[in-house]
Short mmCIF file of C-alpha atoms in Angstrom, two decimals:
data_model
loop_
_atom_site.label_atom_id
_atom_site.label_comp_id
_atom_site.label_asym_id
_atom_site.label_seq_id
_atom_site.Cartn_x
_atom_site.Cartn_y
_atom_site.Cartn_z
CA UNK A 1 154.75 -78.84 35.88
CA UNK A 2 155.33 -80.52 32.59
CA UNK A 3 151.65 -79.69 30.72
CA UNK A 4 152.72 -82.74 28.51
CA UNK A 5 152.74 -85.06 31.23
CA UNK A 6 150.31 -83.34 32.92
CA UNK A 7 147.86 -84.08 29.51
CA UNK A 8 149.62 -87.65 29.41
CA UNK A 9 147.21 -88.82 32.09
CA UNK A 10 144.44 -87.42 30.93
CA UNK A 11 144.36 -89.71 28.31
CA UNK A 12 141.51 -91.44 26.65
CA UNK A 13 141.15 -94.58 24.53
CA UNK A 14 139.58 -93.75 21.45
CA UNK A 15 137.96 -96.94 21.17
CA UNK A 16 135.77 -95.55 24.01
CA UNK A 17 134.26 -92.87 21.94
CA UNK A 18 133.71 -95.52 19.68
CA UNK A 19 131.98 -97.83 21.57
CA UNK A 20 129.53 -95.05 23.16
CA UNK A 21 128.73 -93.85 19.42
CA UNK A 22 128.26 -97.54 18.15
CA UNK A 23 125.82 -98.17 20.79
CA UNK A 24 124.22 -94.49 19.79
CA UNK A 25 123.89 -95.87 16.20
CA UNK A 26 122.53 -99.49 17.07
CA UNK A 27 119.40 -97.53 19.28
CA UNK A 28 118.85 -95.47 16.29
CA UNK A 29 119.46 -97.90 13.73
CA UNK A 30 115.86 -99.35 13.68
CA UNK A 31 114.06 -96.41 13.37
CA UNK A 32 116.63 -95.01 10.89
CA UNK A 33 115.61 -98.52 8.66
CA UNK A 34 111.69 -97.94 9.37
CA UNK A 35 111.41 -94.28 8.61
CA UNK A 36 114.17 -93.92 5.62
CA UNK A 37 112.53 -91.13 4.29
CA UNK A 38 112.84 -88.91 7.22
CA UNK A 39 115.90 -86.55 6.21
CA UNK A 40 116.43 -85.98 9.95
CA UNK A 41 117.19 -89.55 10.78
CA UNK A 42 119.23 -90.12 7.78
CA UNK A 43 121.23 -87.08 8.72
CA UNK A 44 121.41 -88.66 12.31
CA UNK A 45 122.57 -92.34 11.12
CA UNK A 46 125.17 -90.75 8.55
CA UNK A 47 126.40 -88.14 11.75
CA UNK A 48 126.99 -91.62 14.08
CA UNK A 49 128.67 -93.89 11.45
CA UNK A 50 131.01 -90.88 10.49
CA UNK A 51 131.57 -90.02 14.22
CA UNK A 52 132.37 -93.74 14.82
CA UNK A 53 134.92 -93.86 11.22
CA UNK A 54 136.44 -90.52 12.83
CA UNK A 55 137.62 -92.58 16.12
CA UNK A 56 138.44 -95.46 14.29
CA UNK A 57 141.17 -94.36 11.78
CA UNK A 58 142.02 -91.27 14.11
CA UNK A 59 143.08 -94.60 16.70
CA UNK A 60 147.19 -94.57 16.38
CA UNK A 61 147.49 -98.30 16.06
CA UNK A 62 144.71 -97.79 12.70
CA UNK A 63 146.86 -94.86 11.45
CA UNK A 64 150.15 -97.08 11.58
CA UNK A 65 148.01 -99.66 10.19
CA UNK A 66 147.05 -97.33 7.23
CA UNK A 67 149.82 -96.35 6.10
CA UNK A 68 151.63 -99.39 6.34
CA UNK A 69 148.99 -101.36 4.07
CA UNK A 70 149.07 -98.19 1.35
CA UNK A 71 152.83 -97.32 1.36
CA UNK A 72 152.06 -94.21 1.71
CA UNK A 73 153.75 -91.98 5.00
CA UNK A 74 151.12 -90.09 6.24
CA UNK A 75 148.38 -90.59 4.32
CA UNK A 76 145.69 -91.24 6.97
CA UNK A 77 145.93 -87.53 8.13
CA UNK A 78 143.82 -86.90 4.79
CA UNK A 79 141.69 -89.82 5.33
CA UNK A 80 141.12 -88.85 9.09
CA UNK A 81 140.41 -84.94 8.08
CA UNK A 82 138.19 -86.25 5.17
CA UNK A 83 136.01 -88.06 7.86
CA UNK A 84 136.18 -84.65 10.34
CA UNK A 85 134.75 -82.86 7.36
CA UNK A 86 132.17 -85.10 6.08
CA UNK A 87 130.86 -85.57 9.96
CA UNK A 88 130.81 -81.40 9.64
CA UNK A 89 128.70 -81.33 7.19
CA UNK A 90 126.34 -84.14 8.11
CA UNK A 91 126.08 -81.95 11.71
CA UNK A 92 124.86 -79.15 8.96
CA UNK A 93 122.32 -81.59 7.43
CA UNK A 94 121.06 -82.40 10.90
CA UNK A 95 120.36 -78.43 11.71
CA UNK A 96 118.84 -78.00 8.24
CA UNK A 97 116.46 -81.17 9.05
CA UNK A 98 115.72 -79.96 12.95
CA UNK A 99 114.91 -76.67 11.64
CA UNK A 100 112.68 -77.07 8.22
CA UNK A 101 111.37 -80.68 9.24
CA UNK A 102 110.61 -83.80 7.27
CA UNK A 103 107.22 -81.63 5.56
CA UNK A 104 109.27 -78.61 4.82
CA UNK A 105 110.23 -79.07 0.52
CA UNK A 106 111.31 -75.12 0.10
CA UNK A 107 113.39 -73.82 -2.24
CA UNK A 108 115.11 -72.63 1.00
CA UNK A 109 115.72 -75.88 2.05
CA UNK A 110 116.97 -77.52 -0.76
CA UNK A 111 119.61 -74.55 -1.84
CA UNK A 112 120.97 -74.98 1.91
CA UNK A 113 121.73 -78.93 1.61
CA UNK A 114 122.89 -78.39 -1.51
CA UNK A 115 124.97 -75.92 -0.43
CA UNK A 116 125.90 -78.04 2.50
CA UNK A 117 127.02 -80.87 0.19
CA UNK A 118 128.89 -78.57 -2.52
CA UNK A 119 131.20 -76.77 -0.57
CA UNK A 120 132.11 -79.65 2.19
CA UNK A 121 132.43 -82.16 -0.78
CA UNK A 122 134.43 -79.54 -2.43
CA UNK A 123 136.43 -79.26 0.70
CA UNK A 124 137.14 -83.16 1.33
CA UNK A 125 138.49 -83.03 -2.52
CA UNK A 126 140.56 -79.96 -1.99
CA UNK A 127 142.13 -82.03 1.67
CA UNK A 128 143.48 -85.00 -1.11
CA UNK A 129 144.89 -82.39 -3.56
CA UNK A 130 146.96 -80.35 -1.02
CA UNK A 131 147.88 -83.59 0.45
CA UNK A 132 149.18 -84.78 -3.48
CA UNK A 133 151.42 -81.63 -3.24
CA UNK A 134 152.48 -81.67 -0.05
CA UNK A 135 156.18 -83.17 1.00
CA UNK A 136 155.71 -84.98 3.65
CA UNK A 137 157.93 -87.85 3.67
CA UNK A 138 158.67 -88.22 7.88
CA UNK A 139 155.50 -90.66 9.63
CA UNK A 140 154.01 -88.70 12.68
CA UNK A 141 151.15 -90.62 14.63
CA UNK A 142 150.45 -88.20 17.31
CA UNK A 143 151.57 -84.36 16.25
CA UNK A 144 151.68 -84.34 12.69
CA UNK A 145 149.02 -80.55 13.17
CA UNK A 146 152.65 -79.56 14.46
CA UNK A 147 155.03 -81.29 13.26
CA UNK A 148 154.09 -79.93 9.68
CA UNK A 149 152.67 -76.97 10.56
CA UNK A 150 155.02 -74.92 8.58
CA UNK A 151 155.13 -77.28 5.30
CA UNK A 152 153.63 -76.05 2.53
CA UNK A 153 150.09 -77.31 1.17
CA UNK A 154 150.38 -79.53 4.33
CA UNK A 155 149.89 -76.23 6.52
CA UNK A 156 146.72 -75.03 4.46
CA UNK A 157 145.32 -78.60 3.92
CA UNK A 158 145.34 -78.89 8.14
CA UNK A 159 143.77 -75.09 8.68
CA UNK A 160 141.19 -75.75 6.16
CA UNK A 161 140.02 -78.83 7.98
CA UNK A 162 140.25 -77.26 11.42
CA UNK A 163 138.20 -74.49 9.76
CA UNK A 164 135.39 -76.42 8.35
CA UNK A 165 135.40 -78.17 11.84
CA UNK A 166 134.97 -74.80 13.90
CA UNK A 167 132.63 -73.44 10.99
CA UNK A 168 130.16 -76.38 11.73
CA UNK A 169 130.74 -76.60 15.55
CA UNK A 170 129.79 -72.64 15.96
CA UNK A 171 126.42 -73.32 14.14
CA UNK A 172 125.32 -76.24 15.66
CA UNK A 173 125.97 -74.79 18.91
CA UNK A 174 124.12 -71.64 18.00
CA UNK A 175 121.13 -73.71 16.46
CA UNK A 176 121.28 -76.17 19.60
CA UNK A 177 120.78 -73.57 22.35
CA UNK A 178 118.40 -71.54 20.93
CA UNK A 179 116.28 -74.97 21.02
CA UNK A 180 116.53 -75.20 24.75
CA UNK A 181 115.49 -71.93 25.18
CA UNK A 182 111.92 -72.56 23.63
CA UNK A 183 109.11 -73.94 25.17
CA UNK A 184 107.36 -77.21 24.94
CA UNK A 185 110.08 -80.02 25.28
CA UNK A 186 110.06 -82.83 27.51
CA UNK A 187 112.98 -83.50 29.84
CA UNK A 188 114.24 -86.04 28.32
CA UNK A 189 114.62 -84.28 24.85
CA UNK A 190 115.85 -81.38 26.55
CA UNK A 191 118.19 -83.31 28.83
CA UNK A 192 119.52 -84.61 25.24
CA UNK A 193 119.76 -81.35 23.65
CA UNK A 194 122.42 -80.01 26.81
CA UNK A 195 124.77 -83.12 26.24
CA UNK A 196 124.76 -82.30 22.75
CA UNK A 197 125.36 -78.79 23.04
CA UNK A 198 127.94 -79.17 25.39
CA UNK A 199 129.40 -81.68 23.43
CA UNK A 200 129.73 -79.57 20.70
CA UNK A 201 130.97 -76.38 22.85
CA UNK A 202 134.29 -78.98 23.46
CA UNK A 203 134.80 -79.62 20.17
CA UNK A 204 135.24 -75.85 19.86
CA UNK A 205 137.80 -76.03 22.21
CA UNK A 206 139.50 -78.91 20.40
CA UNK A 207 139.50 -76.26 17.51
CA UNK A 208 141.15 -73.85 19.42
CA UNK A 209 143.80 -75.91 21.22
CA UNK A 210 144.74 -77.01 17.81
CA UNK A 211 144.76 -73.84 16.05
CA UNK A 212 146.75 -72.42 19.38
CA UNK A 213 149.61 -74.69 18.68
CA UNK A 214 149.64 -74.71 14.76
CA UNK A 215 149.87 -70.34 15.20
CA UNK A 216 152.71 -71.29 17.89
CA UNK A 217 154.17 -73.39 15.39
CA UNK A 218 154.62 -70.48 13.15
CA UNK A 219 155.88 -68.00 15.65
CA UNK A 220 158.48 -70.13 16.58
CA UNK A 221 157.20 -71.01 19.60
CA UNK A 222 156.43 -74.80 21.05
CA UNK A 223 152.82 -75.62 22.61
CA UNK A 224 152.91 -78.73 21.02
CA UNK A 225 151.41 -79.99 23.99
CA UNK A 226 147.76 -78.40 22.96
CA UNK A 227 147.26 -80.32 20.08
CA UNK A 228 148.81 -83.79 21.35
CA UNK A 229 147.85 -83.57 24.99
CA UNK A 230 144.59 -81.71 25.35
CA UNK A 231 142.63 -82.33 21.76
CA UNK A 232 142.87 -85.63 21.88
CA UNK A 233 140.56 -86.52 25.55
CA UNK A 234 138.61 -83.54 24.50
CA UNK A 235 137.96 -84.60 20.85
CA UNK A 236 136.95 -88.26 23.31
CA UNK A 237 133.91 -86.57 25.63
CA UNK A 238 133.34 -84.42 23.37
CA UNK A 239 132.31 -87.30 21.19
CA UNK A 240 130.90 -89.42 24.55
CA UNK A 241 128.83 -86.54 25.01
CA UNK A 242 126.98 -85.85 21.72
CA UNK A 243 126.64 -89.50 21.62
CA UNK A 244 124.86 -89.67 24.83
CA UNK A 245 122.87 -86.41 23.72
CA UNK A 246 121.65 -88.74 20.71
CA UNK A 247 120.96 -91.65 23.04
CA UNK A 248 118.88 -90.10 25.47
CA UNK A 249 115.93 -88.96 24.35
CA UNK A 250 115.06 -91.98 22.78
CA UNK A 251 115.85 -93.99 25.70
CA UNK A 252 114.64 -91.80 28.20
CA UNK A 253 111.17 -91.67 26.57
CA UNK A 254 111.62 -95.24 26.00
CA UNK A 255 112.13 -96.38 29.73
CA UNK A 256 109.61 -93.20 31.18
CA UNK A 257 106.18 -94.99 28.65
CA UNK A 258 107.24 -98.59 29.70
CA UNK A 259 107.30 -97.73 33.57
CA UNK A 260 104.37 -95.91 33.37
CA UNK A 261 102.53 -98.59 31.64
CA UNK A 262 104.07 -101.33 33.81
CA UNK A 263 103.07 -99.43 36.64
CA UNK A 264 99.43 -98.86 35.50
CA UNK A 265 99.68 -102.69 35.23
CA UNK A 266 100.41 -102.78 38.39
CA UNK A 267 98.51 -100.69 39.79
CA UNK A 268 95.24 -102.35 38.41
CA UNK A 269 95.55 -105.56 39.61
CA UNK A 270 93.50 -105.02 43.11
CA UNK A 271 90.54 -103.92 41.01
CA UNK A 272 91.05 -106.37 38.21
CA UNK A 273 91.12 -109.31 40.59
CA UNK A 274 88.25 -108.21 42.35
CA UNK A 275 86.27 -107.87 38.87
CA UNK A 276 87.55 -111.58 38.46
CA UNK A 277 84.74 -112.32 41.23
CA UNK A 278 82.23 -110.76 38.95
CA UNK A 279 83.00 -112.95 35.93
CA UNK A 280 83.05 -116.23 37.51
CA UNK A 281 87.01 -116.36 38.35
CA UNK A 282 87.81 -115.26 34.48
CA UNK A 283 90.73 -113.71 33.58
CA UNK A 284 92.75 -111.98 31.00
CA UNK A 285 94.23 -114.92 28.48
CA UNK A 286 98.17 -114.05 28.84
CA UNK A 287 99.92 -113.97 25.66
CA UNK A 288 104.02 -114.32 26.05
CA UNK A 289 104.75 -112.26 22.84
CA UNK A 290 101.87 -109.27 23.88
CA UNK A 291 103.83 -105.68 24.44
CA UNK A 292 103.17 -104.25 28.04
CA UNK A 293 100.70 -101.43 26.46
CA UNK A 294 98.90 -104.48 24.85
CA UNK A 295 98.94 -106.00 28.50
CA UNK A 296 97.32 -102.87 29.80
CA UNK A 297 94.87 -102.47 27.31
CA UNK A 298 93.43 -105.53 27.79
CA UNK A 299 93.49 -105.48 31.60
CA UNK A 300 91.74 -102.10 31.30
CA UNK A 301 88.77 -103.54 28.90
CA UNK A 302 88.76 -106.59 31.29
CA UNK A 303 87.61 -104.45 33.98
CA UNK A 304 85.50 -101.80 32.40
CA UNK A 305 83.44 -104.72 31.10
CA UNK A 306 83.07 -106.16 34.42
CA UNK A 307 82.05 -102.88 35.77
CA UNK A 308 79.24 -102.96 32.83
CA UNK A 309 78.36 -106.31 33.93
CA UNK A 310 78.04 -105.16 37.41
CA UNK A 311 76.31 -101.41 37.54
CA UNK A 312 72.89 -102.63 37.58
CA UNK A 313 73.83 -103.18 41.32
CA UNK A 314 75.30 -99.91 41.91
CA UNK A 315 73.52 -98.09 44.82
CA UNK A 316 74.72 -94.38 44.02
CA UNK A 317 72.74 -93.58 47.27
CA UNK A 318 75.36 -95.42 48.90
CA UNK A 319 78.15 -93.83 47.05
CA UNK A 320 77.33 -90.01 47.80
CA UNK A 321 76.93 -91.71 51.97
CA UNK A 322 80.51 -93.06 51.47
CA UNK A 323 81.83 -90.13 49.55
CA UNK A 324 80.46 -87.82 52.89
CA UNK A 325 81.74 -90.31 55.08
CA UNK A 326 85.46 -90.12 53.63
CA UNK A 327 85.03 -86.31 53.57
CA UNK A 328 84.31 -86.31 57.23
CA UNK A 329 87.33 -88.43 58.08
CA UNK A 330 89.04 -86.16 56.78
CA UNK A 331 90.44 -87.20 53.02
CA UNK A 332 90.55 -84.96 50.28
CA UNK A 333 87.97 -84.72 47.69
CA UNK A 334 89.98 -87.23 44.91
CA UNK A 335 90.36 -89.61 47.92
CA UNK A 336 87.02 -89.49 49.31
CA UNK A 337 85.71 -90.30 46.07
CA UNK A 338 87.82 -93.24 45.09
CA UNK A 339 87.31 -94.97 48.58
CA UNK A 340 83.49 -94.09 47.43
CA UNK A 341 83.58 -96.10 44.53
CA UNK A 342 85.70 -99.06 45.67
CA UNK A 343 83.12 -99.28 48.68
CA UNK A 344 79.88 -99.33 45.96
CA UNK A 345 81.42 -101.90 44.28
CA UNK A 346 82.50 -104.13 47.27
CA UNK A 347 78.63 -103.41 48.00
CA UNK A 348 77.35 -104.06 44.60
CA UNK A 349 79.27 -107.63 44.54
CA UNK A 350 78.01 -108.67 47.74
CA UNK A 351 74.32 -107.61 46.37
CA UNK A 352 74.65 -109.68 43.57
CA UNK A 353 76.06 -112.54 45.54
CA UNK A 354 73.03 -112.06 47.60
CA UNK A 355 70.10 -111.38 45.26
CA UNK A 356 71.25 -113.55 42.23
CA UNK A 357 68.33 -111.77 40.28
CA UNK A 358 68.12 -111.37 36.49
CA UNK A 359 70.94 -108.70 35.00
CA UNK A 360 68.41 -107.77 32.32
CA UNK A 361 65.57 -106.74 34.76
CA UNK A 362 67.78 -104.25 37.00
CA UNK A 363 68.08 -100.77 35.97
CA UNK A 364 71.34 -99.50 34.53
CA UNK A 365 72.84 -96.71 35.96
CA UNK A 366 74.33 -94.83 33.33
CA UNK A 367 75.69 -91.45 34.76
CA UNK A 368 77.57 -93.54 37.63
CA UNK A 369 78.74 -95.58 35.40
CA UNK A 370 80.87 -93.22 33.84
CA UNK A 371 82.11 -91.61 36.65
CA UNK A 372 83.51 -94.67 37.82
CA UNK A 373 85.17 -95.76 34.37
CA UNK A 374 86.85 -92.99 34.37
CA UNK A 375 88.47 -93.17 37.83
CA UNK A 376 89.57 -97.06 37.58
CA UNK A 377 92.95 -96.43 38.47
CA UNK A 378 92.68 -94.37 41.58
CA UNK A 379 89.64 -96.77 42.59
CA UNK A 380 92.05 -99.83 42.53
CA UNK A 381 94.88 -98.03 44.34
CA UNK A 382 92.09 -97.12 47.24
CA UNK A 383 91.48 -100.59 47.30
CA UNK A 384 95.15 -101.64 48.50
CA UNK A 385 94.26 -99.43 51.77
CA UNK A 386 91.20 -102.17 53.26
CA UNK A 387 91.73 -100.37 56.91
CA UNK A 388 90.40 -96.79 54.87
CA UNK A 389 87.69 -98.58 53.21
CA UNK A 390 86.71 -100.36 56.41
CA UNK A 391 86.47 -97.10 57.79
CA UNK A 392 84.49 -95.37 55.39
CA UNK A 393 82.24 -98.34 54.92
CA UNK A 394 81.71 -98.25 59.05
CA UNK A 395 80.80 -94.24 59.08
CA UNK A 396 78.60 -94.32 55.76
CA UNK A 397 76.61 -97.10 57.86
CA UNK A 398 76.34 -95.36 60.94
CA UNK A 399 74.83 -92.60 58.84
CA UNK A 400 72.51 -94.06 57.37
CA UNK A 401 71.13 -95.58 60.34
CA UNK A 402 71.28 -92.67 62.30
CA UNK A 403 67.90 -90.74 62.18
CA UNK A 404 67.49 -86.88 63.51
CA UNK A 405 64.61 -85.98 65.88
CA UNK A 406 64.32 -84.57 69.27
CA UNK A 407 65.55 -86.30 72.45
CA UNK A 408 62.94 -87.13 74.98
CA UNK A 409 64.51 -86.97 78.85
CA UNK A 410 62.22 -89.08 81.49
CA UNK A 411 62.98 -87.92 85.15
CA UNK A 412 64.61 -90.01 87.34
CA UNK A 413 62.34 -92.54 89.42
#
């Protein structure tokens, strides 16, 4: 088989890439414009837009483009390899930011981005000057690597790119897996940190299947099909994949805190309509613009300051009866004394409803009181199970009424 053709349907639109990496930028973008100052989120924002110019001009219809509007043959291959480099070192500026952090003002720190900036600067200047010198007269769209791989200046200008590129790819990959080897990382950040490193593992092999077929080139031999069949759909996930690497964590922690607190929402809303009995049918005042953790917030003070209202007609006798009774039938000790609680308080509203005496002349409660603030949440799930609290309620009754003492036999008339 024909690796050419073979390649030829492996093809990817590079306006894919693009797409992925513009959506990458346009999550980050906000916190990029809140927290300016942070060198690892400028380093981040300034990675994504070159990523995104790198599939842009590297697109053949925007290279024909190119050099059809400048007159010049050719001359987006420096443009495109200017872009490769700068997004090199910008990767650099990202490990020097992961690694020292946004407190970290060493003399270390600042020789390395300098450093950084010198020599890839210096190398994106060098890229135009070989370019200048080179004779290069003949447009190539797709395999100019090989096409020119034996011109002069032209051959140097494309093995110092491709060098910079692998320089760059090899540390980041280094600096990348050594972060998901140590501890203390959530899943999603980790999760993020494999797409990137894999990302950046292809873009190794784009590297080498372009410095494969340049070498050919030289030895007189033709695998052509390297650089123009494989580099180009690996250069494409390669870039879908770091983008998605940069996408994730901020997503994934995203979605994970707003199901959680929708979910807490949710989960409050037996008890919180039940406390809506205490407080004459009140209810939280719903606000259209308030965020879901405002939501919560408010739904938890709601309750905890019906509880307040309501502990003076907590019977904790009743509690540690209801919290033996749920033992007995057999839940576990977190169960038992949730179903404890939400039977007290079904109790403790009834009492009220009953009694109607003065709040201010009942004890408080104190220590019980705390317990059950605490344990809101798994006393309103208990409460979406009414055939468990039924039973509890039933056995803690029959306890109490039930009074030890020895059993008298009268014989038989």
């Amino acid at each position: 088989m024909n690796p050419s053709r073979f390649f030829a349907g492996l093809y990817i639109s590079f306006w894919i890439p693009t797409a992925v990496l513009t959506t990458a930028l346009a999550i980050k973008l906000p916190s990029i414009v809140k927290l300016w100052r942070d060198p690892l989120l400028r380093a981040v924002g300034g990675l994504l837009v070159l990523a995104c110019g790198v599939f842009v001009f590297a697109a053949p219809a925007t290279i024909v483009w190119t050099n059809r509007v400048t007159g010049v043959p050719n001359i987006a291959a420096p443009l495109v390899y200017s872009l490769i480099t700068a997004f090199c070192g910008a990767c650099l500026l990202l490990i020097t930011a992961w690694r020292d952090g946004i407190s970290d003002r060493s003399g270390v720190t600042r020789r390395a981005t300098r450093w950084v900036v010198t020599v890839y600067a210096s190398v994106i200047v060098a890229l135009w000057v070989l370019f200048a010198l080179a004779d290069v007269p003949v447009e190539r769209i797709r395999d100019l690597d090989t096409y020119y791989a034996n011109t002069p200046f032209m051959r140097e200008e494309i093995v110092l790119y491709l060098l910079a590129h692998t320089v760059a790819a090899l540390v980041t990959v280094k600096l990348i897996w050594n972060w998901i080897r140590a501890g203390g990382l959530d899943v999603w950040l980790r999760g993020g940190l494999k797409f990137l490193g894999v990302g950046y593992v292809m873009n190794l092999l784009y590297d080498s299947s372009k410095f494969c077929a340049v070498v050919a080139g030289w030895t007189g031999h033709d695998l052509d099909w390297l650089s123009t069949g494989l580099a180009p759909p690996v250069a494409c996930l390669s870039a879908i994949l770091i983008a998605v690497g940069f996408i994730l964590p901020h997503t994934g922690q995203y979605l994970h805190r707003r199901v959680r607190t929708r979910l807490g929402h949710w989960r409050l809303r037996p008890l919180y309509r039940l406390m809506g009995t205490v407080t004459g049918g009140g209810r939280v005042p719903f606000r259209l613009r308030a965020s879901p953790e405002l939501r919560l917030t408010r739904r938890e003070t709601f309750i905890r300051d019906a509880l307040l209202h309501l502990s003076r007609f907590i019977d904790e006798d009743l509690r540690r009866k209801a919290y033996d009774a749920a033992l007995g039938l057999g839940f576990g000790a977190g169960r038992a004394g949730a179903l404890a609680h939400a039977v007290t308080i079904q109790n403790a509203i009834e009492t009220r409803k009953r009694t109607r005496r003065d709040d201010a002349a009942a004890p408080l409660n104190t220590l019980d009181t705390e317990n059950l603030l605490a344990e809101i949440d798994a006393v309103s799930r208990a409460l979406r199970h009414p055939a468990d609290l039924r039973a509890v309620r039933e056995a803690a009754a029959t306890s109490a009424q039930s009074v030890p003492g020895p059993t008298l036999s009268q014989p038989s008339r």
